[in-house]
PDB file of C-alpha atoms and ligand atoms in Angstrom:
ATOM      1  CA  UNK A1097     -48.494 -64.079  26.922  1.00  0.00           C
ATOM      2  CA  UNK A1098     -49.248 -63.819  23.214  1.00  0.00           C
ATOM      3  CA  UNK A1099     -52.667 -62.171  23.479  1.00  0.00           C
ATOM      4  CA  UNK A1100     -52.996 -59.504  26.076  1.00  0.00           C
ATOM      5  CA  UNK A1101     -55.556 -56.824  26.702  1.00  0.00           C
ATOM      6  CA  UNK A1102     -55.034 -53.587  28.331  1.00  0.00           C
ATOM      7  CA  UNK A1103     -58.387 -51.880  29.710  1.00  0.00           C
ATOM      8  CA  UNK A1104     -57.973 -48.456  31.080  1.00  0.00           C
ATOM      9  CA  UNK A1105     -54.371 -49.272  32.053  1.00  0.00           C
ATOM     10  CA  UNK A1106     -55.038 -52.771  33.559  1.00  0.00           C
ATOM     11  CA  UNK A1107     -53.570 -55.771  31.864  1.00  0.00           C
ATOM     12  CA  UNK A1108     -55.829 -58.875  31.309  1.00  0.00           C
ATOM     13  CA  UNK A1109     -55.471 -62.308  29.596  1.00  0.00           C
ATOM     14  CA  UNK A1110     -58.008 -62.389  26.657  1.00  0.00           C
ATOM     15  CA  UNK A1111     -60.514 -64.737  28.348  1.00  0.00           C
ATOM     16  CA  UNK A1112     -60.835 -62.242  31.388  1.00  0.00           C
ATOM     17  CA  UNK A1113     -60.984 -58.986  29.291  1.00  0.00           C
ATOM     18  CA  UNK A1114     -64.464 -57.545  29.780  1.00  0.00           C
ATOM     19  CA  UNK A1115     -66.124 -54.265  29.130  1.00  0.00           C
ATOM     20  CA  UNK A1116     -69.650 -53.039  29.976  1.00  0.00           C
ATOM     21  CA  UNK A1117     -72.668 -53.787  27.840  1.00  0.00           C
ATOM     22  CA  UNK A1118     -73.527 -50.102  28.326  1.00  0.00           C
ATOM     23  CA  UNK A1119     -70.273 -49.040  26.687  1.00  0.00           C
ATOM     24  CA  UNK A1120     -71.008 -46.750  23.708  1.00  0.00           C
ATOM     25  CA  UNK A1121     -68.527 -48.473  21.519  1.00  0.00           C
ATOM     26  CA  UNK A1122     -70.586 -51.629  21.920  1.00  0.00           C
ATOM     27  CA  UNK A1123     -74.015 -49.861  21.719  1.00  0.00           C
ATOM     28  CA  UNK A1124     -73.398 -47.482  18.846  1.00  0.00           C
ATOM     29  CA  UNK A1125     -69.919 -47.914  17.470  1.00  0.00           C
ATOM     30  CA  UNK A1126     -69.217 -44.666  19.198  1.00  0.00           C
ATOM     31  CA  UNK A1127     -65.402 -44.879  19.346  1.00  0.00           C
ATOM     32  CA  UNK A1128     -62.263 -44.563  17.296  1.00  0.00           C
ATOM     33  CA  UNK A1129     -59.414 -47.008  16.721  1.00  0.00           C
ATOM     34  CA  UNK A1130     -56.088 -47.626  15.010  1.00  0.00           C
ATOM     35  CA  UNK A1131     -54.374 -50.869  13.780  1.00  0.00           C
ATOM     36  CA  UNK A1132     -50.628 -50.879  14.183  1.00  0.00           C
ATOM     37  CA  UNK A1133     -48.091 -53.568  13.710  1.00  0.00           C
ATOM     38  CA  UNK A1134     -44.644 -54.022  15.085  1.00  0.00           C
ATOM     39  CA  UNK A1135     -41.460 -55.035  13.224  1.00  0.00           C
ATOM     40  CA  UNK A1136     -38.459 -56.112  15.269  1.00  0.00           C
ATOM     41  CA  UNK A1137     -40.782 -55.732  18.248  1.00  0.00           C
ATOM     42  CA  UNK A1138     -41.176 -51.958  17.643  1.00  0.00           C
ATOM     43  CA  UNK A1139     -44.478 -50.361  16.587  1.00  0.00           C
ATOM     44  CA  UNK A1140     -44.200 -48.952  13.095  1.00  0.00           C
ATOM     45  CA  UNK A1141     -45.152 -45.265  12.433  1.00  0.00           C
ATOM     46  CA  UNK A1142     -46.892 -45.213  15.866  1.00  0.00           C
ATOM     47  CA  UNK A1143     -46.518 -41.428  16.094  1.00  0.00           C
ATOM     48  CA  UNK A1144     -48.531 -41.082  12.831  1.00  0.00           C
ATOM     49  CA  UNK A1145     -51.086 -43.593  13.997  1.00  0.00           C
ATOM     50  CA  UNK A1146     -51.575 -41.727  17.366  1.00  0.00           C
ATOM     51  CA  UNK A1147     -51.829 -38.398  15.564  1.00  0.00           C
ATOM     52  CA  UNK A1148     -54.626 -39.775  13.320  1.00  0.00           C
ATOM     53  CA  UNK A1149     -56.372 -41.285  16.311  1.00  0.00           C
ATOM     54  CA  UNK A1150     -56.329 -37.793  17.895  1.00  0.00           C
ATOM     55  CA  UNK A1151     -57.724 -36.329  14.746  1.00  0.00           C
ATOM     56  CA  UNK A1152     -60.577 -38.877  14.566  1.00  0.00           C
ATOM     57  CA  UNK A1153     -61.430 -38.412  18.203  1.00  0.00           C
ATOM     58  CA  UNK A1154     -61.424 -34.608  17.891  1.00  0.00           C
ATOM     59  CA  UNK A1155     -63.650 -34.751  14.883  1.00  0.00           C
ATOM     60  CA  UNK A1156     -66.168 -36.666  17.167  1.00  0.00           C
ATOM     61  CA  UNK A1157     -65.638 -34.314  20.227  1.00  0.00           C
ATOM     62  CA  UNK A1158     -64.368 -37.341  22.009  1.00  0.00           C
ATOM     63  CA  UNK A1159     -61.694 -36.933  24.693  1.00  0.00           C
ATOM     64  CA  UNK A1160     -58.905 -39.395  24.952  1.00  0.00           C
ATOM     65  CA  UNK A1161     -58.520 -40.358  28.655  1.00  0.00           C
ATOM     66  CA  UNK A1162     -54.930 -39.838  29.636  1.00  0.00           C
ATOM     67  CA  UNK A1163     -54.063 -38.042  26.393  1.00  0.00           C
ATOM     68  CA  UNK A1164     -52.019 -39.394  23.529  1.00  0.00           C
ATOM     69  CA  UNK A1165     -48.763 -39.468  25.534  1.00  0.00           C
ATOM     70  CA  UNK A1166     -50.443 -41.609  28.198  1.00  0.00           C
ATOM     71  CA  UNK A1167     -51.743 -43.926  25.434  1.00  0.00           C
ATOM     72  CA  UNK A1168     -48.336 -44.258  24.021  1.00  0.00           C
ATOM     73  CA  UNK A1169     -46.836 -45.299  27.323  1.00  0.00           C
ATOM     74  CA  UNK A1170     -49.647 -47.911  27.792  1.00  0.00           C
ATOM     75  CA  UNK A1171     -49.085 -49.224  24.266  1.00  0.00           C
ATOM     76  CA  UNK A1172     -45.358 -49.693  24.987  1.00  0.00           C
ATOM     77  CA  UNK A1173     -45.991 -51.275  28.285  1.00  0.00           C
ATOM     78  CA  UNK A1174     -48.500 -53.690  26.948  1.00  0.00           C
ATOM     79  CA  UNK A1175     -46.236 -54.695  24.064  1.00  0.00           C
ATOM     80  CA  UNK A1176     -43.389 -55.370  26.542  1.00  0.00           C
ATOM     81  CA  UNK A1177     -45.630 -57.408  28.750  1.00  0.00           C
ATOM     82  CA  UNK A1178     -46.989 -59.508  25.836  1.00  0.00           C
ATOM     83  CA  UNK A1179     -43.388 -60.216  24.753  1.00  0.00           C
ATOM     84  CA  UNK A1180     -44.285 -61.396  21.215  1.00  0.00           C
ATOM     85  CA  UNK A1181     -41.642 -61.400  18.473  1.00  0.00           C
ATOM     86  CA  UNK A1182     -44.049 -59.265  16.493  1.00  0.00           C
ATOM     87  CA  UNK A1183     -47.525 -57.980  17.336  1.00  0.00           C
ATOM     88  CA  UNK A1184     -50.594 -56.525  15.801  1.00  0.00           C
ATOM     89  CA  UNK A1185     -52.179 -53.856  17.951  1.00  0.00           C
ATOM     90  CA  UNK A1186     -55.689 -52.720  18.044  1.00  0.00           C
ATOM     91  CA  UNK A1187     -55.988 -49.449  19.897  1.00  0.00           C
ATOM     92  CA  UNK A1188     -59.500 -48.359  20.643  1.00  0.00           C
ATOM     93  CA  UNK A1189     -61.013 -45.377  22.488  1.00  0.00           C
ATOM     94  CA  UNK A1190     -64.720 -45.189  23.070  1.00  0.00           C
ATOM     95  CA  UNK A1191     -66.954 -42.612  24.678  1.00  0.00           C
ATOM     96  CA  UNK A1192     -67.482 -45.008  27.514  1.00  0.00           C
ATOM     97  CA  UNK A1193     -70.430 -46.312  29.508  1.00  0.00           C
ATOM     98  CA  UNK A1194     -72.947 -44.954  31.902  1.00  0.00           C
ATOM     99  CA  UNK A1195     -74.413 -48.158  33.494  1.00  0.00           C
ATOM    100  CA  UNK A1196     -78.146 -48.400  33.017  1.00  0.00           C
ATOM    101  CA  UNK A1197     -78.203 -45.763  30.209  1.00  0.00           C
ATOM    102  CA  UNK A1198     -78.910 -46.282  26.508  1.00  0.00           C
ATOM    103  CA  UNK A1199     -78.892 -42.878  25.166  1.00  0.00           C
ATOM    104  CA  UNK A1200     -77.578 -41.557  21.875  1.00  0.00           C
ATOM    105  CA  UNK A1201     -76.801 -38.159  23.301  1.00  0.00           C
ATOM    106  CA  UNK A1202     -73.053 -37.824  23.636  1.00  0.00           C
ATOM    107  CA  UNK A1203     -73.468 -35.454  26.525  1.00  0.00           C
ATOM    108  CA  UNK A1204     -74.848 -38.364  28.676  1.00  0.00           C
ATOM    109  CA  UNK A1205     -71.693 -40.449  28.216  1.00  0.00           C
ATOM    110  CA  UNK A1206     -69.567 -41.366  31.225  1.00  0.00           C
ATOM    111  CA  UNK A1207     -65.729 -41.511  31.238  1.00  0.00           C
ATOM    112  CA  UNK A1208     -64.073 -42.778  28.085  1.00  0.00           C
ATOM    113  CA  UNK A1209     -62.751 -46.259  27.681  1.00  0.00           C
ATOM    114  CA  UNK A1210     -59.296 -47.110  26.338  1.00  0.00           C
ATOM    115  CA  UNK A1211     -58.660 -50.676  25.217  1.00  0.00           C
ATOM    116  CA  UNK A1212     -55.360 -51.949  23.675  1.00  0.00           C
ATOM    117  CA  UNK A1213     -55.534 -55.488  22.238  1.00  0.00           C
ATOM    118  CA  UNK A1214     -52.101 -57.020  21.510  1.00  0.00           C
ATOM    119  CA  UNK A1215     -52.037 -60.110  19.425  1.00  0.00           C
ATOM    120  CA  UNK A1216     -49.113 -62.038  17.800  1.00  0.00           C
ATOM    121  CA  UNK A1217     -48.677 -60.694  14.189  1.00  0.00           C
ATOM    122  CA  UNK A1218     -49.947 -63.266  11.711  1.00  0.00           C
ATOM    123  CA  UNK A1219     -48.572 -62.725   8.299  1.00  0.00           C
ATOM    124  CA  UNK A1220     -50.756 -63.043   5.159  1.00  0.00           C
ATOM    125  CA  UNK A1221     -50.413 -66.112   3.032  1.00  0.00           C
ATOM    126  CA  UNK A1222     -47.192 -65.472   1.006  1.00  0.00           C
ATOM    127  CA  UNK A1223     -49.272 -66.311  -2.155  1.00  0.00           C
ATOM    128  CA  UNK A1224     -51.042 -62.969  -1.753  1.00  0.00           C
ATOM    129  CA  UNK A1225     -47.657 -61.326  -2.545  1.00  0.00           C
ATOM    130  CA  UNK A1226     -46.424 -63.902  -4.981  1.00  0.00           C
ATOM    131  CA  UNK A1227     -49.546 -64.097  -7.129  1.00  0.00           C
ATOM    132  CA  UNK A1228     -51.567 -61.068  -6.158  1.00  0.00           C
ATOM    133  CA  UNK A1229     -55.107 -60.988  -4.797  1.00  0.00           C
ATOM    134  CA  UNK A1230     -58.585 -60.670  -6.456  1.00  0.00           C
ATOM    135  CA  UNK A1231     -60.625 -57.544  -5.793  1.00  0.00           C
ATOM    136  CA  UNK A1232     -64.240 -56.741  -6.717  1.00  0.00           C
ATOM    137  CA  UNK A1233     -65.793 -53.361  -7.516  1.00  0.00           C
ATOM    138  CA  UNK A1234     -68.968 -53.406  -5.348  1.00  0.00           C
ATOM    139  CA  UNK A1235     -72.317 -51.766  -5.535  1.00  0.00           C
ATOM    140  CA  UNK A1236     -72.225 -50.549  -1.887  1.00  0.00           C
ATOM    141  CA  UNK A1237     -71.002 -47.012  -1.969  1.00  0.00           C
ATOM    142  CA  UNK A1238     -68.525 -45.498   0.593  1.00  0.00           C
ATOM    143  CA  UNK A1239     -70.075 -43.338   3.128  1.00  0.00           C
ATOM    144  CA  UNK A1240     -70.082 -39.739   1.965  1.00  0.00           C
ATOM    145  CA  UNK A1241     -67.786 -37.135   3.598  1.00  0.00           C
ATOM    146  CA  UNK A1242     -70.774 -35.296   4.815  1.00  0.00           C
ATOM    147  CA  UNK A1243     -72.197 -38.201   6.660  1.00  0.00           C
ATOM    148  CA  UNK A1244     -69.607 -40.067   8.588  1.00  0.00           C
ATOM    149  CA  UNK A1245     -66.407 -38.776   6.916  1.00  0.00           C
ATOM    150  CA  UNK A1246     -64.249 -41.785   6.038  1.00  0.00           C
ATOM    151  CA  UNK A1247     -61.279 -39.858   7.191  1.00  0.00           C
ATOM    152  CA  UNK A1248     -62.574 -40.578  10.760  1.00  0.00           C
ATOM    153  CA  UNK A1249     -61.330 -43.952  11.669  1.00  0.00           C
ATOM    154  CA  UNK A1250     -64.361 -44.773  13.764  1.00  0.00           C
ATOM    155  CA  UNK A1251     -65.296 -48.035  15.297  1.00  0.00           C
ATOM    156  CA  UNK A1252     -68.301 -48.166  13.133  1.00  0.00           C
ATOM    157  CA  UNK A1253     -67.323 -50.341  10.151  1.00  0.00           C
ATOM    158  CA  UNK A1254     -70.755 -51.563   8.878  1.00  0.00           C
ATOM    159  CA  UNK A1255     -70.383 -49.692   5.605  1.00  0.00           C
ATOM    160  CA  UNK A1256     -67.141 -51.634   5.082  1.00  0.00           C
ATOM    161  CA  UNK A1257     -68.431 -54.824   6.360  1.00  0.00           C
ATOM    162  CA  UNK A1258     -71.349 -55.064   3.959  1.00  0.00           C
ATOM    163  CA  UNK A1259     -69.132 -54.020   0.980  1.00  0.00           C
ATOM    164  CA  UNK A1260     -66.535 -56.650   1.975  1.00  0.00           C
ATOM    165  CA  UNK A1261     -69.408 -59.109   2.157  1.00  0.00           C
ATOM    166  CA  UNK A1262     -70.493 -58.295  -1.379  1.00  0.00           C
ATOM    167  CA  UNK A1263     -66.845 -58.821  -2.549  1.00  0.00           C
ATOM    168  CA  UNK A1264     -66.442 -62.111  -0.687  1.00  0.00           C
ATOM    169  CA  UNK A1265     -69.620 -63.451  -2.316  1.00  0.00           C
ATOM    170  CA  UNK A1266     -67.985 -62.822  -5.585  1.00  0.00           C
ATOM    171  CA  UNK A1267     -64.937 -64.823  -4.336  1.00  0.00           C
ATOM    172  CA  UNK A1268     -62.778 -61.706  -4.059  1.00  0.00           C
ATOM    173  CA  UNK A1269     -60.380 -60.998  -1.214  1.00  0.00           C
ATOM    174  CA  UNK A1270     -61.115 -57.278  -0.897  1.00  0.00           C
ATOM    175  CA  UNK A1271     -63.687 -54.765  -2.213  1.00  0.00           C
ATOM    176  CA  UNK A1272     -63.338 -51.510  -3.946  1.00  0.00           C
ATOM    177  CA  UNK A1273     -66.026 -49.001  -2.982  1.00  0.00           C
ATOM    178  CA  UNK A1274     -67.229 -46.211  -5.186  1.00  0.00           C
ATOM    179  CA  UNK A1275     -68.475 -42.905  -3.919  1.00  0.00           C
ATOM    180  CA  UNK A1276     -71.917 -41.479  -4.712  1.00  0.00           C
ATOM    181  CA  UNK A1277     -70.376 -40.025  -7.973  1.00  0.00           C
ATOM    182  CA  UNK A1278     -69.074 -43.350  -8.977  1.00  0.00           C
ATOM    183  CA  UNK A1279     -65.394 -42.603  -8.412  1.00  0.00           C
ATOM    184  CA  UNK A1280     -63.362 -45.326  -6.738  1.00  0.00           C
ATOM    185  CA  UNK A1281     -62.492 -44.564  -3.098  1.00  0.00           C
ATOM    186  CA  UNK A1282     -60.810 -47.487  -1.227  1.00  0.00           C
ATOM    187  CA  UNK A1283     -61.214 -51.001  -0.003  1.00  0.00           C
ATOM    188  CA  UNK A1284     -62.792 -52.163   3.259  1.00  0.00           C
ATOM    189  CA  UNK A1285     -59.485 -51.937   5.202  1.00  0.00           C
ATOM    190  CA  UNK A1286     -57.012 -50.705   2.429  1.00  0.00           C
ATOM    191  CA  UNK A1287     -56.229 -47.905   0.124  1.00  0.00           C
ATOM    192  CA  UNK A1288     -55.727 -48.586  -3.561  1.00  0.00           C
ATOM    193  CA  UNK A1289     -53.229 -47.437  -6.092  1.00  0.00           C
ATOM    194  CA  UNK A1290     -52.967 -47.827  -9.899  1.00  0.00           C
ATOM    195  CA  UNK A1291     -49.876 -47.850 -12.041  1.00  0.00           C
ATOM    196  CA  UNK A1292     -50.293 -46.518 -15.573  1.00  0.00           C
ATOM    197  CA  UNK A1293     -47.314 -45.958 -17.889  1.00  0.00           C
ATOM    198  CA  UNK A1294     -44.995 -45.893 -14.824  1.00  0.00           C
ATOM    199  CA  UNK A1295     -47.015 -43.219 -12.978  1.00  0.00           C
ATOM    200  CA  UNK A1296     -48.766 -43.998  -9.670  1.00  0.00           C
ATOM    201  CA  UNK A1297     -52.394 -42.893  -9.238  1.00  0.00           C
ATOM    202  CA  UNK A1298     -54.548 -43.002  -6.111  1.00  0.00           C
ATOM    203  CA  UNK A1299     -57.922 -41.558  -5.233  1.00  0.00           C
ATOM    204  CA  UNK A1300     -57.623 -38.061  -3.783  1.00  0.00           C
ATOM    205  CA  UNK A1301     -58.866 -37.555  -0.211  1.00  0.00           C
ATOM    206  CA  UNK A1302     -61.609 -35.370  -1.636  1.00  0.00           C
ATOM    207  CA  UNK A1303     -63.240 -38.498  -2.987  1.00  0.00           C
ATOM    208  CA  UNK A1304     -63.988 -39.582   0.502  1.00  0.00           C
ATOM    209  CA  UNK A1305     -61.522 -42.128   2.008  1.00  0.00           C
ATOM    210  CA  UNK A1306     -59.208 -42.803   4.876  1.00  0.00           C
ATOM    211  CA  UNK A1307     -55.825 -40.912   4.699  1.00  0.00           C
ATOM    212  CA  UNK A1308     -53.994 -44.174   5.129  1.00  0.00           C
ATOM    213  CA  UNK A1309     -50.682 -44.012   7.055  1.00  0.00           C
ATOM    214  CA  UNK A1310     -49.281 -46.531   4.444  1.00  0.00           C
ATOM    215  CA  UNK A1311     -50.695 -44.462   1.628  1.00  0.00           C
ATOM    216  CA  UNK A1312     -48.586 -41.459   2.814  1.00  0.00           C
ATOM    217  CA  UNK A1313     -45.555 -43.582   3.481  1.00  0.00           C
ATOM    218  CA  UNK A1314     -45.803 -44.811  -0.191  1.00  0.00           C
ATOM    219  CA  UNK A1315     -45.939 -41.137  -1.263  1.00  0.00           C
ATOM    220  CA  UNK A1316     -42.561 -40.611   0.476  1.00  0.00           C
ATOM    221  CA  UNK A1317     -40.803 -43.764  -0.817  1.00  0.00           C
ATOM    222  CA  UNK A1318     -42.233 -43.329  -4.261  1.00  0.00           C
ATOM    223  CA  UNK A1319     -40.824 -39.743  -4.465  1.00  0.00           C
ATOM    224  CA  UNK A1320     -37.433 -40.988  -3.195  1.00  0.00           C
ATOM    225  CA  UNK A1321     -37.493 -43.703  -6.000  1.00  0.00           C
ATOM    226  CA  UNK A1322     -38.403 -40.924  -8.607  1.00  0.00           C
ATOM    227  CA  UNK A1323     -41.985 -42.210  -9.308  1.00  0.00           C
ATOM    228  CA  UNK A1324     -44.585 -39.540 -10.093  1.00  0.00           C
ATOM    229  CA  UNK A1325     -47.780 -39.861  -7.936  1.00  0.00           C
ATOM    230  CA  UNK A1326     -51.023 -38.326  -8.772  1.00  0.00           C
ATOM    231  CA  UNK A1327     -53.946 -37.990  -6.388  1.00  0.00           C
ATOM    232  CA  UNK A1328     -56.942 -37.884  -8.591  1.00  0.00           C
ATOM    233  CA  UNK A1329     -60.551 -38.827  -9.394  1.00  0.00           C
ATOM    234  CA  UNK A1330     -60.323 -42.487 -10.385  1.00  0.00           C
ATOM    235  CA  UNK A1331     -63.028 -44.087 -12.382  1.00  0.00           C
ATOM    236  CA  UNK A1332     -63.769 -47.909 -12.544  1.00  0.00           C
ATOM    237  CA  UNK A1333     -62.587 -47.669 -16.232  1.00  0.00           C
ATOM    238  CA  UNK A1334     -59.159 -46.425 -14.971  1.00  0.00           C
ATOM    239  CA  UNK A1335     -58.857 -49.387 -12.624  1.00  0.00           C
ATOM    240  CA  UNK A1336     -59.792 -51.782 -15.509  1.00  0.00           C
ATOM    241  CA  UNK A1337     -57.276 -50.154 -17.770  1.00  0.00           C
ATOM    242  CA  UNK A1338     -54.401 -50.021 -15.263  1.00  0.00           C
ATOM    243  CA  UNK A1339     -51.074 -51.799 -15.992  1.00  0.00           C
ATOM    244  CA  UNK A1340     -50.831 -52.541 -12.202  1.00  0.00           C
ATOM    245  CA  UNK A1341     -53.035 -52.236  -9.197  1.00  0.00           C
ATOM    246  CA  UNK A1342     -52.117 -52.697  -5.582  1.00  0.00           C
ATOM    247  CA  UNK A1343     -53.562 -52.286  -2.020  1.00  0.00           C
ATOM    248  CA  UNK A1344     -51.914 -50.582   0.894  1.00  0.00           C
ATOM    249  CA  UNK A1345     -52.469 -50.894   4.685  1.00  0.00           C
ATOM    250  CA  UNK A1346     -50.452 -51.205   7.754  1.00  0.00           C
ATOM    251  CA  UNK A1347     -50.980 -54.907   7.776  1.00  0.00           C
ATOM    252  CA  UNK A1348     -51.027 -55.681   4.015  1.00  0.00           C
ATOM    253  CA  UNK A1349     -48.067 -53.236   3.269  1.00  0.00           C
ATOM    254  CA  UNK A1350     -48.004 -53.195  -0.593  1.00  0.00           C
ATOM    255  CA  UNK A1351     -50.199 -56.156  -1.849  1.00  0.00           C
ATOM    256  CA  UNK A1352     -50.476 -56.754  -5.646  1.00  0.00           C
ATOM    257  CA  UNK A1353     -53.992 -57.110  -7.126  1.00  0.00           C
ATOM    258  CA  UNK A1354     -54.201 -59.591 -10.032  1.00  0.00           C
ATOM    259  CA  UNK A1355     -57.814 -59.223 -11.006  1.00  0.00           C
ATOM    260  CA  UNK A1356     -60.674 -56.670 -10.586  1.00  0.00           C
ATOM    261  CA  UNK A1357     -64.187 -58.030 -10.834  1.00  0.00           C
ATOM    262  CA  UNK A1358     -62.918 -61.071 -12.628  1.00  0.00           C
ATOM    263  CA  UNK A1359     -60.826 -59.028 -15.249  1.00  0.00           C
ATOM    264  CA  UNK A1360     -57.146 -59.624 -15.208  1.00  0.00           C
ATOM    265  CA  UNK A1361     -54.831 -56.669 -14.306  1.00  0.00           C
ATOM    266  CA  UNK A1362     -52.062 -56.315 -16.809  1.00  0.00           C
ATOM    267  CA  UNK A1363     -50.788 -59.834 -17.545  1.00  0.00           C
ATOM    268  CA  UNK A1364     -52.329 -61.078 -14.233  1.00  0.00           C
ATOM    269  CA  UNK A1365     -48.896 -61.228 -12.476  1.00  0.00           C
ATOM    270  CA  UNK A1366     -47.600 -58.719  -9.816  1.00  0.00           C
ATOM    271  CA  UNK A1367     -46.135 -55.855 -11.740  1.00  0.00           C
ATOM    272  CA  UNK A1368     -42.586 -54.431 -11.596  1.00  0.00           C
ATOM    273  CA  UNK A1369     -43.474 -51.125  -9.894  1.00  0.00           C
ATOM    274  CA  UNK A1370     -45.666 -52.910  -7.166  1.00  0.00           C
ATOM    275  CA  UNK A1371     -42.840 -55.255  -6.523  1.00  0.00           C
ATOM    276  CA  UNK A1372     -40.216 -52.397  -6.403  1.00  0.00           C
ATOM    277  CA  UNK A1373     -42.471 -50.477  -3.901  1.00  0.00           C
ATOM    278  CA  UNK A1374     -42.921 -53.544  -1.734  1.00  0.00           C
ATOM    279  CA  UNK A1375     -39.163 -53.989  -1.490  1.00  0.00           C
ATOM    280  CA  UNK A1376     -38.677 -50.271  -0.846  1.00  0.00           C
ATOM    281  CA  UNK A1377     -41.362 -50.312   1.751  1.00  0.00           C
ATOM    282  CA  UNK A1378     -39.607 -53.094   3.648  1.00  0.00           C
ATOM    283  CA  UNK A1379     -36.277 -51.259   3.280  1.00  0.00           C
ATOM    284  CA  UNK A1380     -38.033 -48.268   4.780  1.00  0.00           C
ATOM    285  CA  UNK A1381     -39.249 -50.379   7.719  1.00  0.00           C
ATOM    286  CA  UNK A1382     -35.604 -51.522   8.328  1.00  0.00           C
ATOM    287  CA  UNK A1383     -34.375 -47.941   8.183  1.00  0.00           C
ATOM    288  CA  UNK A1384     -36.954 -46.665  10.714  1.00  0.00           C
ATOM    289  CA  UNK A1385     -37.386 -49.568  13.152  1.00  0.00           C
ATOM    290  CA  UNK A1386     -34.817 -52.187  12.117  1.00  0.00           C
ATOM    291  CA  UNK A1387     -31.838 -53.374  14.171  1.00  0.00           C
ATOM    292  CA  UNK A1388     -29.552 -50.500  14.827  1.00  0.00           C
ATOM    293  CA  UNK A1389     -32.238 -47.884  13.753  1.00  0.00           C
TER     294      UNK A1389
HETATM  295  N1  PDD B2017     -57.335 -50.614   8.261  1.00  0.00           N
HETATM  296  N2  PDD B2017     -58.973 -47.628   4.395  1.00  0.00           N
HETATM  297  C1  PDD B2017     -59.584 -48.193   5.442  1.00  0.00           C
HETATM  298  C2  PDD B2017     -61.137 -48.153   5.398  1.00  0.00           C
HETATM  299  C3  PDD B2017     -58.925 -48.821   6.458  1.00  0.00           C
HETATM  300  O1  PDD B2017     -59.634 -49.387   7.515  1.00  0.00           O
HETATM  301  C4  PDD B2017     -57.582 -48.887   6.425  1.00  0.00           C
HETATM  302  C5  PDD B2017     -56.735 -49.596   7.533  1.00  0.00           C
HETATM  303  C6  PDD B2017     -56.810 -48.337   5.354  1.00  0.00           C
HETATM  304  C7  PDD B2017     -55.273 -48.317   5.360  1.00  0.00           C
HETATM  305  O2  PDD B2017     -54.913 -47.424   6.336  1.00  0.00           O
HETATM  306  P1  PDD B2017     -53.337 -47.581   6.978  1.00  0.00           P
HETATM  307  O3  PDD B2017     -52.360 -47.682   5.911  1.00  0.00           O
HETATM  308  O4  PDD B2017     -53.318 -46.382   7.879  1.00  0.00           O
HETATM  309  O5  PDD B2017     -53.423 -48.866   7.790  1.00  0.00           O
HETATM  310  C8  PDD B2017     -57.601 -47.705   4.381  1.00  0.00           C
HETATM  311  C9  PDD B2017     -56.664 -51.257   9.324  1.00  0.00           C
HETATM  312  C10 PDD B2017     -55.447 -51.983   8.796  1.00  0.00           C
HETATM  313  C11 PDD B2017     -57.612 -52.127  10.051  1.00  0.00           C
HETATM  314  O6  PDD B2017     -58.891 -51.763   9.995  1.00  0.00           O
HETATM  315  O7  PDD B2017     -57.306 -53.001  10.705  1.00  0.00           O
END
C-alpha cells in the first residue's frame, strides 16, 4: 500500500485515517513534526531527526507518547507495511485532544497523538538540479527566537506559508526570509548556503533558523572535502554578491539556486562547489544506508 497512516500505533489506509477535531494540532498547531526520506528503503539520518523531534517537544513541554524508542519502532513497522521502494515520512506528535474542549491552556490537554504518514517518495523535477531554482527575498520576517524559536520544528508553519506565498507570487520556487535585523535566515522548508571564493557561508543559528539535519550533514561532508564553512550573519547584499547559492533539506538534498529576486547568481548555472557537494551528499547517503552499509 503506497500511502499508509499510523495513528497511535494503528495502521490505516489514507481515506480512513481520521483524528479528532478537538486535537490541539488541528486547533492550534500545538504539535511538532519531522520530515524524513528513505533511500534504498531505509530512513536517512533517522536518529538525528528523532533527536530533534525530542528537542522540539521538550522545548514545548510536550511528552512523546511511547517515547522516542517506541516511535522509531512504529516508523520502521509502518515503512515495512507500506512496502514502497522509497518513502517520504511525516512524523507528527501533538498535545492531543480533550473531546468537547477548546482551551489554549496546555494543562487541559488529553493524551498526546502520534501520527506517521508514509507516502511514496516523489523526486523533484530533475530540472531543479540541472538548471537551479529561483528564490525570492521576501518582506515577511522569520519568527524571532524569543517568540516561537525557529529551532522548534513545530506544526505551526503559518510564518513560512505566508513567506512562501509572497515568493510564489513573484514566480519563485522558494523564499528567503530575513530576521528582524534584516539578516537572511532560511527558506520556508530549507536552509541556505552561499559560496564566495570557494568558502561556504550559511546563517548562524543565532540569526533564528532551524538547525537543519541536512545543514549539519553538509558541514561534515564539506569538512571531509576540505572546504571552509563559516556560520555567520548574512545580509541580502552577500546573497546577491555570492558566486553560488544553494538550498538544503532532507527532501531537496543540495539544490542549486540560479536567481535571487530576479538577479542571476554567478553565471546563472549551478556552480562547481554546489555540484560537488550534491555528489558528495549522495555518496554519503550510499555510505550510510546504501546496499551493504
Ligand atoms: N523542512 N528550515 C525549515 C523551516 C524547514 O522546514 C526545513 C525542513 C529545513 C531543512 O531541514 P532538514 O535539513 O532537517 O530537512 C530548514 C522539511 C523538509 C519539511 O518541512 O517537510
